[in-house]
Amino acid sequence: MALLTSSIIAKEFMKEFKGYSKYAKVVDKQYADKFGEQSGDVSKGGTTIEVKTPQEVAVRTGRTASFVTPDEGKRSFSVDTMYGVDLKFTDVELQLSIDDFSGRFIKPAAAKLAAKVDQKIADAAYKAFPKAVGTAGTTPSSLKTFNLARGKLVNALVPESDPLYAFVNTDASAEMVEALKGLLSPNKQIADQYLNGYMGRAAGLEWIESTHVPVHTVGP
């Protein structure tokens, strides 16, 4: 019987990792190829890449042209944190079927790593967003809070063509399912809320329940 190879193990690991991840699954990946993700090679751009920022333009009034020299800014992004899960196997264990091997070794490792990455993304995103709605320390129990949050995003010119996500902790998810259970909604949506306690899509948002939603502490 042939031994499981590192390539087979890596592919199975990534499949499980994507299944367990929540934040990592929905972040913008348009620059992933610069880090070598597409080919599986070492990062093509090293540990730091530069990303062009949208060009600032001015709108004139009247018939007289007022030309502005294009000025595209740049921002640098670095791979500043690396996580890994190190496992040691015997030749006997590598002779297992991929299903047995995955259940015993890959799935627990993928779940642990996905949770660590999600927590890192959640903390970074939370600290970078300078707007808030609702009452700090109070779990939202009305759709109005999330409509206001969506309004903040729209007013900040977040592209409306992109999906907008509401990451909520378990308490907020329970409150919202309870608050919206009597509203008109597609049958499947109601079924998911009733049978699985899952919000799905509502108020222009894709709802995702996560245990890694940061808790804000009100400061001076």
CSV table of C-alpha atoms in Angstrom, one decimal:
chain,number,residue,atom,x,y,z
A,1,MET,CA,0.0,0.0,0.0
A,2,ALA,CA,1.4,3.4,-1.0
A,3,LEU,CA,2.2,5.9,1.7
A,4,LEU,CA,0.3,9.2,1.9
A,5,THR,CA,2.5,12.0,0.5
A,6,SER,CA,2.9,15.5,1.8
A,7,SER,CA,1.1,16.8,-1.3
A,8,ILE,CA,-2.0,14.6,-0.6
A,9,ILE,CA,-1.9,15.6,3.1
A,10,ALA,CA,-1.6,19.4,2.2
A,11,LYS,CA,-4.5,19.3,-0.2
A,12,GLU,CA,-6.7,17.5,2.4
A,13,PHE,CA,-5.6,20.0,5.0
A,14,MET,CA,-6.5,23.0,2.9
A,15,LYS,CA,-9.9,21.5,2.1
A,16,GLU,CA,-10.6,21.1,5.9
A,17,PHE,CA,-9.1,24.5,6.7
A,18,LYS,CA,-11.5,26.3,4.3
A,19,GLY,CA,-14.4,24.4,5.7
A,20,TYR,CA,-13.6,25.5,9.3
A,21,SER,CA,-12.6,29.1,8.5
A,22,LYS,CA,-15.2,31.9,8.6
A,23,TYR,CA,-13.4,35.3,8.5
A,24,ALA,CA,-10.6,34.0,6.2
A,25,LYS,CA,-13.2,32.6,3.8
A,26,VAL,CA,-14.7,36.0,3.0
A,27,VAL,CA,-11.7,38.5,3.1
A,28,ASP,CA,-10.6,40.2,-0.1
A,29,LYS,CA,-8.2,37.9,-2.0
A,30,GLN,CA,-7.5,39.9,-5.1
A,31,TYR,CA,-3.8,40.2,-4.3
A,32,ALA,CA,-3.3,36.6,-3.2
A,33,ASP,CA,-1.3,35.8,-6.3
A,34,LYS,CA,1.4,38.3,-5.2
A,35,PHE,CA,2.0,36.0,-2.2
A,36,GLY,CA,2.3,33.0,-4.5
A,37,GLU,CA,-0.9,31.4,-3.5
A,38,GLN,CA,-1.9,30.5,-7.1
A,39,SER,CA,1.2,28.5,-7.8
A,40,GLY,CA,2.0,27.2,-4.3
A,41,ASP,CA,5.5,28.7,-4.6
A,42,VAL,CA,7.3,30.9,-2.0
A,43,SER,CA,5.8,34.4,-1.9
A,44,LYS,CA,6.6,36.1,-5.2
A,45,GLY,CA,6.6,39.5,-3.6
A,46,GLY,CA,8.6,38.5,-0.6
A,47,THR,CA,7.1,39.2,2.8
A,48,THR,CA,5.9,42.7,1.8
A,49,ILE,CA,3.8,43.8,-1.2
A,50,GLU,CA,2.7,47.2,-2.4
A,51,VAL,CA,-1.0,47.8,-3.2
A,52,LYS,CA,-2.2,50.9,-5.2
A,53,THR,CA,-4.9,53.0,-3.5
A,54,PRO,CA,-7.8,54.5,-5.5
A,55,GLN,CA,-6.9,57.6,-7.4
A,56,GLU,CA,-8.2,60.9,-6.0
A,57,VAL,CA,-10.0,63.0,-8.7
A,58,ALA,CA,-11.7,66.4,-8.6
A,59,VAL,CA,-14.9,67.3,-10.3
A,60,ARG,CA,-14.9,70.8,-11.9
A,61,THR,CA,-17.8,73.2,-12.3
A,62,GLY,CA,-18.2,75.1,-15.6
A,63,ARG,CA,-16.6,74.7,-19.1
A,64,THR,CA,-13.0,75.5,-18.2
A,65,ALA,CA,-10.8,72.4,-17.9
A,66,SER,CA,-8.7,72.0,-14.7
A,67,PHE,CA,-6.3,69.2,-15.3
A,68,VAL,CA,-4.8,67.2,-12.3
A,69,THR,CA,-1.8,65.0,-12.6
A,70,PRO,CA,-2.8,61.4,-11.8
A,71,ASP,CA,-1.4,60.4,-8.4
A,72,GLU,CA,-1.9,56.8,-7.4
A,73,GLY,CA,-0.8,56.3,-3.9
A,74,LYS,CA,0.5,53.0,-2.5
A,75,ARG,CA,0.2,51.1,0.8
A,76,SER,CA,2.5,48.3,2.0
A,77,PHE,CA,1.2,45.1,3.5
A,78,SER,CA,3.5,42.7,5.2
A,79,VAL,CA,3.3,39.1,6.3
A,80,ASP,CA,4.0,39.9,9.9
A,81,THR,CA,2.6,36.8,11.6
A,82,MET,CA,3.0,33.2,10.7
A,83,TYR,CA,1.1,30.3,12.2
A,84,GLY,CA,1.7,26.6,11.8
A,85,VAL,CA,0.7,23.2,13.2
A,86,ASP,CA,3.6,20.7,13.4
A,87,LEU,CA,2.7,17.0,13.4
A,88,LYS,CA,5.0,13.9,13.3
A,89,PHE,CA,3.8,10.6,11.8
A,90,THR,CA,5.1,7.1,11.6
A,91,ASP,CA,5.2,5.1,8.4
A,92,VAL,CA,2.4,2.9,9.8
A,93,GLU,CA,0.2,5.9,10.2
A,94,LEU,CA,1.0,7.2,6.7
A,95,GLN,CA,-0.4,3.9,5.4
A,96,LEU,CA,-3.9,4.8,6.6
A,97,SER,CA,-6.6,5.8,4.1
A,98,ILE,CA,-6.9,9.5,3.7
A,99,ASP,CA,-10.3,9.4,5.5
A,100,ASP,CA,-8.9,7.8,8.6
A,101,PHE,CA,-5.8,10.0,8.5
A,102,SER,CA,-7.9,13.1,8.1
A,103,GLY,CA,-10.2,12.3,11.0
A,104,ARG,CA,-7.4,11.5,13.4
A,105,PHE,CA,-4.8,14.2,12.4
A,106,ILE,CA,-5.8,16.7,9.8
A,107,LYS,CA,-9.3,17.8,10.9
A,108,PRO,CA,-8.3,18.6,14.5
A,109,ALA,CA,-5.2,20.5,13.3
A,110,ALA,CA,-7.2,22.4,10.6
A,111,ALA,CA,-9.9,23.4,13.0
A,112,LYS,CA,-7.3,24.8,15.5
A,113,LEU,CA,-5.4,26.7,12.9
A,114,ALA,CA,-8.6,28.1,11.3
A,115,ALA,CA,-9.7,29.4,14.7
A,116,LYS,CA,-6.3,31.1,15.3
A,117,VAL,CA,-6.4,32.8,11.8
A,118,ASP,CA,-10.0,33.9,12.2
A,119,GLN,CA,-9.2,35.4,15.6
A,120,LYS,CA,-6.3,37.3,14.1
A,121,ILE,CA,-8.4,38.7,11.3
A,122,ALA,CA,-11.3,39.6,13.6
A,123,ASP,CA,-9.0,41.5,16.0
A,124,ALA,CA,-7.3,43.4,13.1
A,125,ALA,CA,-10.5,44.3,11.3
A,126,TYR,CA,-12.2,45.5,14.5
A,127,LYS,CA,-9.4,47.8,15.4
A,128,ALA,CA,-9.2,49.3,11.9
A,129,PHE,CA,-12.9,50.3,11.5
A,130,PRO,CA,-13.6,53.7,13.2
A,131,LYS,CA,-17.4,53.6,13.3
A,132,ALA,CA,-20.0,52.2,15.8
A,133,VAL,CA,-23.7,51.9,16.2
A,134,GLY,CA,-25.9,50.6,19.0
A,135,THR,CA,-25.2,50.6,22.7
A,136,ALA,CA,-21.8,49.3,23.9
A,137,GLY,CA,-22.1,46.3,26.2
A,138,THR,CA,-25.7,45.6,25.0
A,139,THR,CA,-26.4,42.7,22.7
A,140,PRO,CA,-28.5,43.9,19.7
A,141,SER,CA,-32.0,42.6,19.6
A,142,SER,CA,-33.4,44.6,16.8
A,143,LEU,CA,-32.7,44.7,13.0
A,144,LYS,CA,-32.4,48.5,13.3
A,145,THR,CA,-28.9,48.2,14.7
A,146,PHE,CA,-27.7,46.3,11.7
A,147,ASN,CA,-29.5,48.5,9.3
A,148,LEU,CA,-27.7,51.4,10.8
A,149,ALA,CA,-24.4,49.5,10.5
A,150,ARG,CA,-25.1,48.8,6.9
A,151,GLY,CA,-25.9,52.5,6.4
A,152,LYS,CA,-22.4,53.4,7.9
A,153,LEU,CA,-20.8,51.1,5.3
A,154,VAL,CA,-22.8,52.6,2.4
A,155,ASN,CA,-22.0,56.1,3.5
A,156,ALA,CA,-18.3,55.2,3.6
A,157,LEU,CA,-18.7,54.2,-0.1
A,158,VAL,CA,-18.2,50.5,0.4
A,159,PRO,CA,-18.9,48.9,-3.0
A,160,GLU,CA,-22.5,47.7,-2.9
A,161,SER,CA,-21.8,45.1,-5.5
A,162,ASP,CA,-19.7,43.2,-3.0
A,163,PRO,CA,-21.4,41.1,-0.3
A,164,LEU,CA,-21.7,42.7,3.1
A,165,TYR,CA,-21.3,40.4,6.1
A,166,ALA,CA,-22.6,40.6,9.7
A,167,PHE,CA,-20.4,38.6,12.0
A,168,VAL,CA,-22.2,38.1,15.3
A,169,ASN,CA,-21.5,36.1,18.4
A,170,THR,CA,-23.8,33.3,19.6
A,171,ASP,CA,-25.9,35.6,21.9
A,172,ALA,CA,-26.5,38.2,19.2
A,173,SER,CA,-27.4,35.4,16.7
A,174,ALA,CA,-30.0,34.0,19.1
A,175,GLU,CA,-31.5,37.4,19.8
A,176,MET,CA,-31.9,38.2,16.1
A,177,VAL,CA,-33.4,34.9,15.2
A,178,GLU,CA,-35.9,35.4,18.0
A,179,ALA,CA,-36.6,39.0,16.9
A,180,LEU,CA,-37.2,38.2,13.2
A,181,LYS,CA,-39.0,34.8,13.5
A,182,GLY,CA,-42.4,36.4,12.7
A,183,LEU,CA,-41.4,38.6,9.8
A,184,LEU,CA,-42.2,37.8,6.2
A,185,SER,CA,-39.2,35.9,4.6
A,186,PRO,CA,-38.5,33.2,2.0
A,187,ASN,CA,-39.6,29.8,3.2
A,188,LYS,CA,-36.1,28.3,3.2
A,189,GLN,CA,-34.9,31.3,5.2
A,190,ILE,CA,-37.5,30.7,7.9
A,191,ALA,CA,-36.8,27.0,7.9
A,192,ASP,CA,-33.0,27.6,8.4
A,193,GLN,CA,-33.8,30.0,11.3
A,194,TYR,CA,-36.2,27.6,12.9
A,195,LEU,CA,-34.4,24.3,12.4
A,196,ASN,CA,-30.8,25.5,12.6
A,197,GLY,CA,-30.9,28.8,14.4
A,198,TYR,CA,-29.1,30.3,11.4
A,199,MET,CA,-29.9,33.8,10.2
A,200,GLY,CA,-28.7,33.4,6.6
A,201,ARG,CA,-29.3,36.6,4.6
A,202,ALA,CA,-31.3,39.5,5.9
A,203,ALA,CA,-31.2,43.3,5.7
A,204,GLY,CA,-28.8,43.2,2.8
A,205,LEU,CA,-26.3,41.3,4.9
A,206,GLU,CA,-24.9,37.8,4.9
A,207,TRP,CA,-25.0,36.7,8.6
A,208,ILE,CA,-22.2,34.5,10.0
A,209,GLU,CA,-22.1,33.3,13.6
A,210,SER,CA,-18.6,33.3,15.1
A,211,THR,CA,-17.1,32.8,18.6
A,212,HIS,CA,-14.3,35.2,17.6
A,213,VAL,CA,-16.3,38.4,17.4
A,214,PRO,CA,-14.3,40.9,19.5
A,215,VAL,CA,-15.9,42.5,22.6
A,216,HIS,CA,-15.5,46.2,22.8
A,217,THR,CA,-14.6,47.8,26.2
A,218,VAL,CA,-15.7,51.4,26.5
A,219,GLY,CA,-12.8,53.6,27.4
A,220,PRO,CA,-12.4,57.3,28.4
